[in-house]
Amino acid sequence: AGRPQTLPFNDVSSLAEDKAGNVWMGTNGSGLICFNRKDNSFKVYRNDPRNTNSLSKDIIVSLMVDHEDVLWIGTYYGGLNSFNGKNFTRYANKPEDPKSLGNDNIWEIYEDRDHNIWLGTLNGGLDVYNREKKEFYHYKSGELNSIHSPYVSALMQDHEGNMLIGTGYGLEILDKSSGRISHYTSAVEDPKSISSNGVQCIYQDSRGWIWIGTNGGLNRFDYSRNEFSSYREVDGLAHNSILTIVEDRDHNLWMSTPRGISRLSISGDSTFTFHNYAESDGLIPGGYHQNAAIRYSSGELFFGGPGGVSVFNPGDIRLDSTVLPVILTDFQISNRSVKVGELIGDKVILHSSISQSKKITLYPGNNLFSIEFAALNYFHPERSQYQYKLEGFNDGWITTSSTKRIATFTNLDPGEYTFRVKGTNSDGVWSSKETVLQITVLPPFWKSNLAFALYTLIAFGALLFGRRMVVARERLKFKMETERLSAQRLHEVDEMKIKFFTNVSHELRTPLTLIITPLEKIMKESPLAEERKKLGVVYKNAKRLLNLVNQLLDFKRVDGNDLKLNTSEGDIVKFIRDLVWAFSDLSEKKEIQLTFNSNVSNLEMMFDPDKIEKIVFNLLSNAFKFTPDHGRVSVDLSLTREGESGTLQIKVSDTGIGIPQDKQEKIFDRFYQNEVPKYMVNQGSGIGLSIAQEFVKLHNGTIEVVSEEGKGSTFIVTLPVVDMNTDVDEVIADEPGDESLEKNTILLIDDSRDFRSYLRDNLRNQYAILEAPNGKQGLDIAIKHLPELIVCDVMMPEMDGVELCRRIKSDSRTSHIAVILLTARTAMEQKIEGFQSGADDYITKPFSFEILESRIENLIRIQDLRHQQFQNHLDIKVSDIQVASVDEKLVRDAVKVVEDNLTNDNFSVEVMSKMLAMSRVQLYKKLYSLTGKTPIEFIRFIRIKRAAQLLEKSGLSVAEVAYQVGFHNPKYLTKYFRDVYGMLPSEFVASRKKPA
């Protein structure tokens, strides 16, 4: 692009030429540059805040030299400037003057044939400056017969005198004769619409054709048809964003883009050829700017951008007419290159290099192949383009770039094909010579004549096979029916066994009870220690026999799916240890070594003591039963922690006879009994392990056995646990049942674990206990579980008790919870601070536990009284509750939500909780604590109250009232109405009628 010159500043944003041949350059922040072509000198004009005869702003967006050789300068936030060579004149927006400049961001300047100055602004629409009156007229977006966008990016007057206006929302055309404005926008479904609404430049060439550059490609506008022809990168453009357009003396169009300059050569009316030039051709780096392009009077073209200005004479640029051959460089099957002589399967595909091959044969299974090619171009090979086709498969040429020099074909039918490819040189000149490769695709075996003969034989064989299958199917049906009857008989036998065991168990429970009860009394009253010891042995074995009887009854419940967990909090390590040592007398009698080991000394968790006892009892009973004298039985407990939870593993091991490998999967089946040696009597019923497995499953655990015949067995029970020493002590389900409300819940928050344990041990019999080691975790637990009362220390890490109390009382979800603060600080100011935070009571340490217990009882009693007060409000009149507190506001909102949805029979607790912005559990706990009613009872109560009002005043029938208050069946209204009022709806109506 010519010999490099040194500019004062690089970022050139706009260009213009005056009558003296000077080139004016606007910059992005560096002012105005005048380039004198005669002496190659530069002069810079910049803003001087102290001098009004200077530029108003150094950021210049557009330049234009008018017919009087006056330079017009559009700036960014500096308004419009004009320069006559000596003086600068500034034009700015004045809000009080409607005939001043409409906006101070001037994006485009154009002089029409009547010498009016047209101005496109960034966000103020279109302005026209009348030189004679020195007034600006405005076309603002949204006005009648005006433009559609406040951003005007391009202006041009065509040969007919019409103004073409490019905007951020399509093209506007102001008709000279009618004064009306037509609007053209992009439509995806219309290929003849403009390619993009973002218009950046407009140009009318020497042919009279109008070209429009947009963000989405180049467009040629046909006035007569109101149609646009679009050209994009796929057609040869360097980039889809066209910034400026100029025409050289040979009628070629030159367009600047963010990726260089494109030249459009036009032959006739239909042949359009693009040639692209980039930094490697001598252009400036970094692309170009909008408005920064001119054709100099000498024919040279100037293009400005962030890297300076590119200047060149289009006549000096010659196309390379060298024709370059295309050769084949690689042949691939299933995306893997094939080498010469390589076996693919058991066939050779290439007998010579692919570049020298004229014909190849593909065998069945090889019809996914690719052919790579390249032109012998060593000067800008990245500009080469290619066209290829596979005759017999597709007849049209497929065009591709230098980055995709590969053609891939899949699933070709057997037959003959011809692959043809040709390419261009760096200037886009196509080679007339094509490279040709003949390809033969052989059919697979299943399409050959031999295959069709085999098909006939197979069909005949299928008929014979079908007949045999019919016979076999009938035999199978008979066999399955026989097995079904056999299984039914086995089931009936099992039912008889279960019934027998159940009956025997019921008969045994009474005499065992009559044995155990007086035995307990005798043991207490006996003064002799030796006698009590012997009676203890009798008592233990009687209890063991009772456990066996109860086990048979449990088996009946297992079979009827009638088992439920009755969990309670306790130390499971101590519980299992006591169970193990209950077998000490048996271990001494059989001289079997009994050991117990645990990696934790204690573990407080929730479990069902009855079912855990039966699990361990069954496993230990089997261990002692099948372990010979002088053997060894051990019980090992190991806790694995995983954050706040973990798993407890119980291993019961023995050195007994073991279980054969093929029998280990069956031992948990009911009534299964393994064969034992003749010297050992197996008196088991075959149901103990089956019951143990069911109890383990109820605890969401697993049980497995590891055994080797003759060496012993190990039963491993794995239970999920929540360590009671962690912060969470209980789990509340999504919809608690009544059993979760049997005890009031108290949350203990203190950083001393010993102090929490002391309070927990003394309160656990009367209340359900939750614990937290600091205020932050205590707040999370309070929001999640909503306890009735919180006992909290003041001095704690992370969040102290005063801050916790303040947050509890300010949150609508927890504001009803009573809070007792405990502290060793006795200053009056500190007590006042505690009560100001919302605390219900304040106790100083040390204190008497009886005082704490009585205050807890009083606060819960006060809550119950408030609970009754809310119920009284509800009983009076649903819609008339007057509220003041956060809790009362919640009840009011709940009443309103229900009343607004009375006629909606699909209204549910889930919908109610969402409308009140609370979780379902929080709503349940909160509403119950305030009204004594669960959410579903609350909804039903409001509906019954509204039904009573309608029955008394409306004169509607019971059925009509039922549907109006949301009952989809009138019988439900009758049922619940009687529960509330103690009478039927009809009786209620009769009781409200006044006597005549």
mmCIF file of N, CA and C in Angstrom, residues 639-674:
data_model
loop_
_atom_site.group_PDB
_atom_site.id
_atom_site.type_symbol
_atom_site.label_atom_id
_atom_site.label_comp_id
_atom_site.label_asym_id
_atom_site.label_seq_id
_atom_site.Cartn_x
_atom_site.Cartn_y
_atom_site.Cartn_z
ATOM 1 N N LEU A 639 -17.389 -46.829 63.794
ATOM 2 C CA LEU A 639 -18.117 -45.665 63.278
ATOM 3 C C LEU A 639 -17.248 -44.949 62.255
ATOM 4 N N THR A 640 -17.802 -44.719 61.090
ATOM 5 C CA THR A 640 -17.122 -43.948 60.044
ATOM 6 C C THR A 640 -17.870 -42.636 59.879
ATOM 7 N N ARG A 641 -17.171 -41.523 60.119
ATOM 8 C CA ARG A 641 -17.832 -40.220 60.039
ATOM 9 C C ARG A 641 -17.739 -39.646 58.627
ATOM 10 N N GLU A 642 -18.827 -39.013 58.198
ATOM 11 C CA GLU A 642 -18.876 -38.309 56.906
ATOM 12 C C GLU A 642 -19.569 -36.979 57.154
ATOM 13 N N GLY A 643 -18.797 -35.994 57.677
ATOM 14 C CA GLY A 643 -19.401 -34.709 58.021
ATOM 15 C C GLY A 643 -20.240 -34.863 59.264
ATOM 16 N N GLU A 644 -21.529 -34.441 59.183
ATOM 17 C CA GLU A 644 -22.420 -34.503 60.319
ATOM 18 C C GLU A 644 -23.053 -35.876 60.474
ATOM 19 N N SER A 645 -22.932 -36.709 59.473
ATOM 20 C CA SER A 645 -23.518 -38.042 59.536
ATOM 21 C C SER A 645 -22.402 -39.080 59.432
ATOM 22 N N GLY A 646 -22.782 -40.313 59.238
ATOM 23 C CA GLY A 646 -21.796 -41.366 59.112
ATOM 24 C C GLY A 646 -22.462 -42.720 59.018
ATOM 25 N N THR A 647 -21.689 -43.770 59.151
ATOM 26 C CA THR A 647 -22.230 -45.126 59.113
ATOM 27 C C THR A 647 -21.664 -45.908 60.288
ATOM 28 N N LEU A 648 -22.507 -46.732 60.884
ATOM 29 C CA LEU A 648 -22.105 -47.606 61.982
ATOM 30 C C LEU A 648 -22.098 -49.037 61.464
ATOM 31 N N GLN A 649 -20.960 -49.702 61.630
ATOM 32 C CA GLN A 649 -20.823 -51.089 61.153
ATOM 33 C C GLN A 649 -20.735 -52.019 62.366
ATOM 34 N N ILE A 650 -21.628 -53.023 62.371
ATOM 35 C CA ILE A 650 -21.666 -54.013 63.450
ATOM 36 C C ILE A 650 -21.239 -55.351 62.857
ATOM 37 N N LYS A 651 -20.117 -55.888 63.345
ATOM 38 C CA LYS A 651 -19.609 -57.171 62.870
ATOM 39 C C LYS A 651 -19.761 -58.210 63.967
ATOM 40 N N VAL A 652 -20.448 -59.313 63.650
ATOM 41 C CA VAL A 652 -20.566 -60.443 64.574
ATOM 42 C C VAL A 652 -19.816 -61.612 63.930
ATOM 43 N N SER A 653 -18.679 -61.994 64.524
ATOM 44 C CA SER A 653 -17.807 -63.016 63.939
ATOM 45 C C SER A 653 -17.728 -64.227 64.867
ATOM 46 N N ASP A 654 -17.554 -65.403 64.250
ATOM 47 C CA ASP A 654 -17.385 -66.622 65.045
ATOM 48 C C ASP A 654 -16.381 -67.529 64.361
ATOM 49 N N THR A 655 -15.971 -68.547 65.076
ATOM 50 C CA THR A 655 -15.044 -69.550 64.522
ATOM 51 C C THR A 655 -15.765 -70.881 64.366
ATOM 52 N N GLY A 656 -17.038 -70.795 63.962
ATOM 53 C CA GLY A 656 -17.872 -71.984 63.869
ATOM 54 C C GLY A 656 -17.676 -72.758 62.580
ATOM 55 N N ILE A 657 -18.748 -73.457 62.180
ATOM 56 C CA ILE A 657 -18.649 -74.401 61.057
ATOM 57 C C ILE A 657 -18.642 -73.698 59.707
ATOM 58 N N GLY A 658 -19.050 -72.422 59.667
ATOM 59 C CA GLY A 658 -19.062 -71.687 58.408
ATOM 60 C C GLY A 658 -20.240 -72.071 57.514
ATOM 61 N N ILE A 659 -20.335 -71.374 56.405
ATOM 62 C CA ILE A 659 -21.435 -71.577 55.449
ATOM 63 C C ILE A 659 -20.832 -71.811 54.083
ATOM 64 N N PRO A 660 -21.252 -72.872 53.373
ATOM 65 C CA PRO A 660 -20.719 -73.098 52.021
ATOM 66 C C PRO A 660 -21.005 -71.899 51.114
ATOM 67 N N GLN A 661 -20.128 -71.686 50.125
ATOM 68 C CA GLN A 661 -20.242 -70.540 49.234
ATOM 69 C C GLN A 661 -21.573 -70.534 48.485
ATOM 70 N N ASP A 662 -22.028 -71.715 48.041
ATOM 71 C CA ASP A 662 -23.250 -71.777 47.240
ATOM 72 C C ASP A 662 -24.512 -71.629 48.084
ATOM 73 N N LYS A 663 -24.371 -71.629 49.430
ATOM 74 C CA LYS A 663 -25.547 -71.514 50.285
ATOM 75 C C LYS A 663 -25.682 -70.124 50.924
ATOM 76 N N GLN A 664 -24.671 -69.277 50.736
ATOM 77 C CA GLN A 664 -24.660 -67.995 51.456
ATOM 78 C C GLN A 664 -25.767 -67.059 51.001
ATOM 79 N N GLU A 665 -26.194 -67.131 49.721
ATOM 80 C CA GLU A 665 -27.257 -66.251 49.236
ATOM 81 C C GLU A 665 -28.624 -66.676 49.755
ATOM 82 N N LYS A 666 -28.755 -67.923 50.253
ATOM 83 C CA LYS A 666 -30.065 -68.445 50.657
ATOM 84 C C LYS A 666 -30.345 -68.302 52.147
ATOM 85 N N ILE A 667 -29.317 -67.971 52.954
ATOM 86 C CA ILE A 667 -29.508 -68.035 54.397
ATOM 87 C C ILE A 667 -30.493 -66.984 54.904
ATOM 88 N N PHE A 668 -30.732 -65.929 54.108
ATOM 89 C CA PHE A 668 -31.686 -64.909 54.528
ATOM 90 C C PHE A 668 -33.104 -65.220 54.047
ATOM 91 N N ASP A 669 -33.269 -66.344 53.331
ATOM 92 C CA ASP A 669 -34.611 -66.743 52.911
ATOM 93 C C ASP A 669 -35.344 -67.354 54.100
ATOM 94 N N ARG A 670 -36.637 -67.111 54.169
ATOM 95 C CA ARG A 670 -37.417 -67.632 55.287
ATOM 96 C C ARG A 670 -37.485 -69.162 55.241
ATOM 97 N N PHE A 671 -37.436 -69.779 56.401
ATOM 98 C CA PHE A 671 -37.526 -71.227 56.601
ATOM 99 C C PHE A 671 -36.341 -71.997 56.004
ATOM 100 N N TYR A 672 -35.287 -71.271 55.547
ATOM 101 C CA TYR A 672 -34.135 -72.005 55.011
ATOM 102 C C TYR A 672 -33.243 -72.434 56.168
ATOM 103 N N GLN A 673 -32.846 -73.722 56.139
ATOM 104 C CA GLN A 673 -31.965 -74.277 57.172
ATOM 105 C C GLN A 673 -30.829 -75.014 56.492
ATOM 106 N N ASN A 674 -29.610 -74.594 56.806
ATOM 107 C CA ASN A 674 -28.432 -75.220 56.216
ATOM 108 C C ASN A 674 -28.139 -76.542 56.923
#
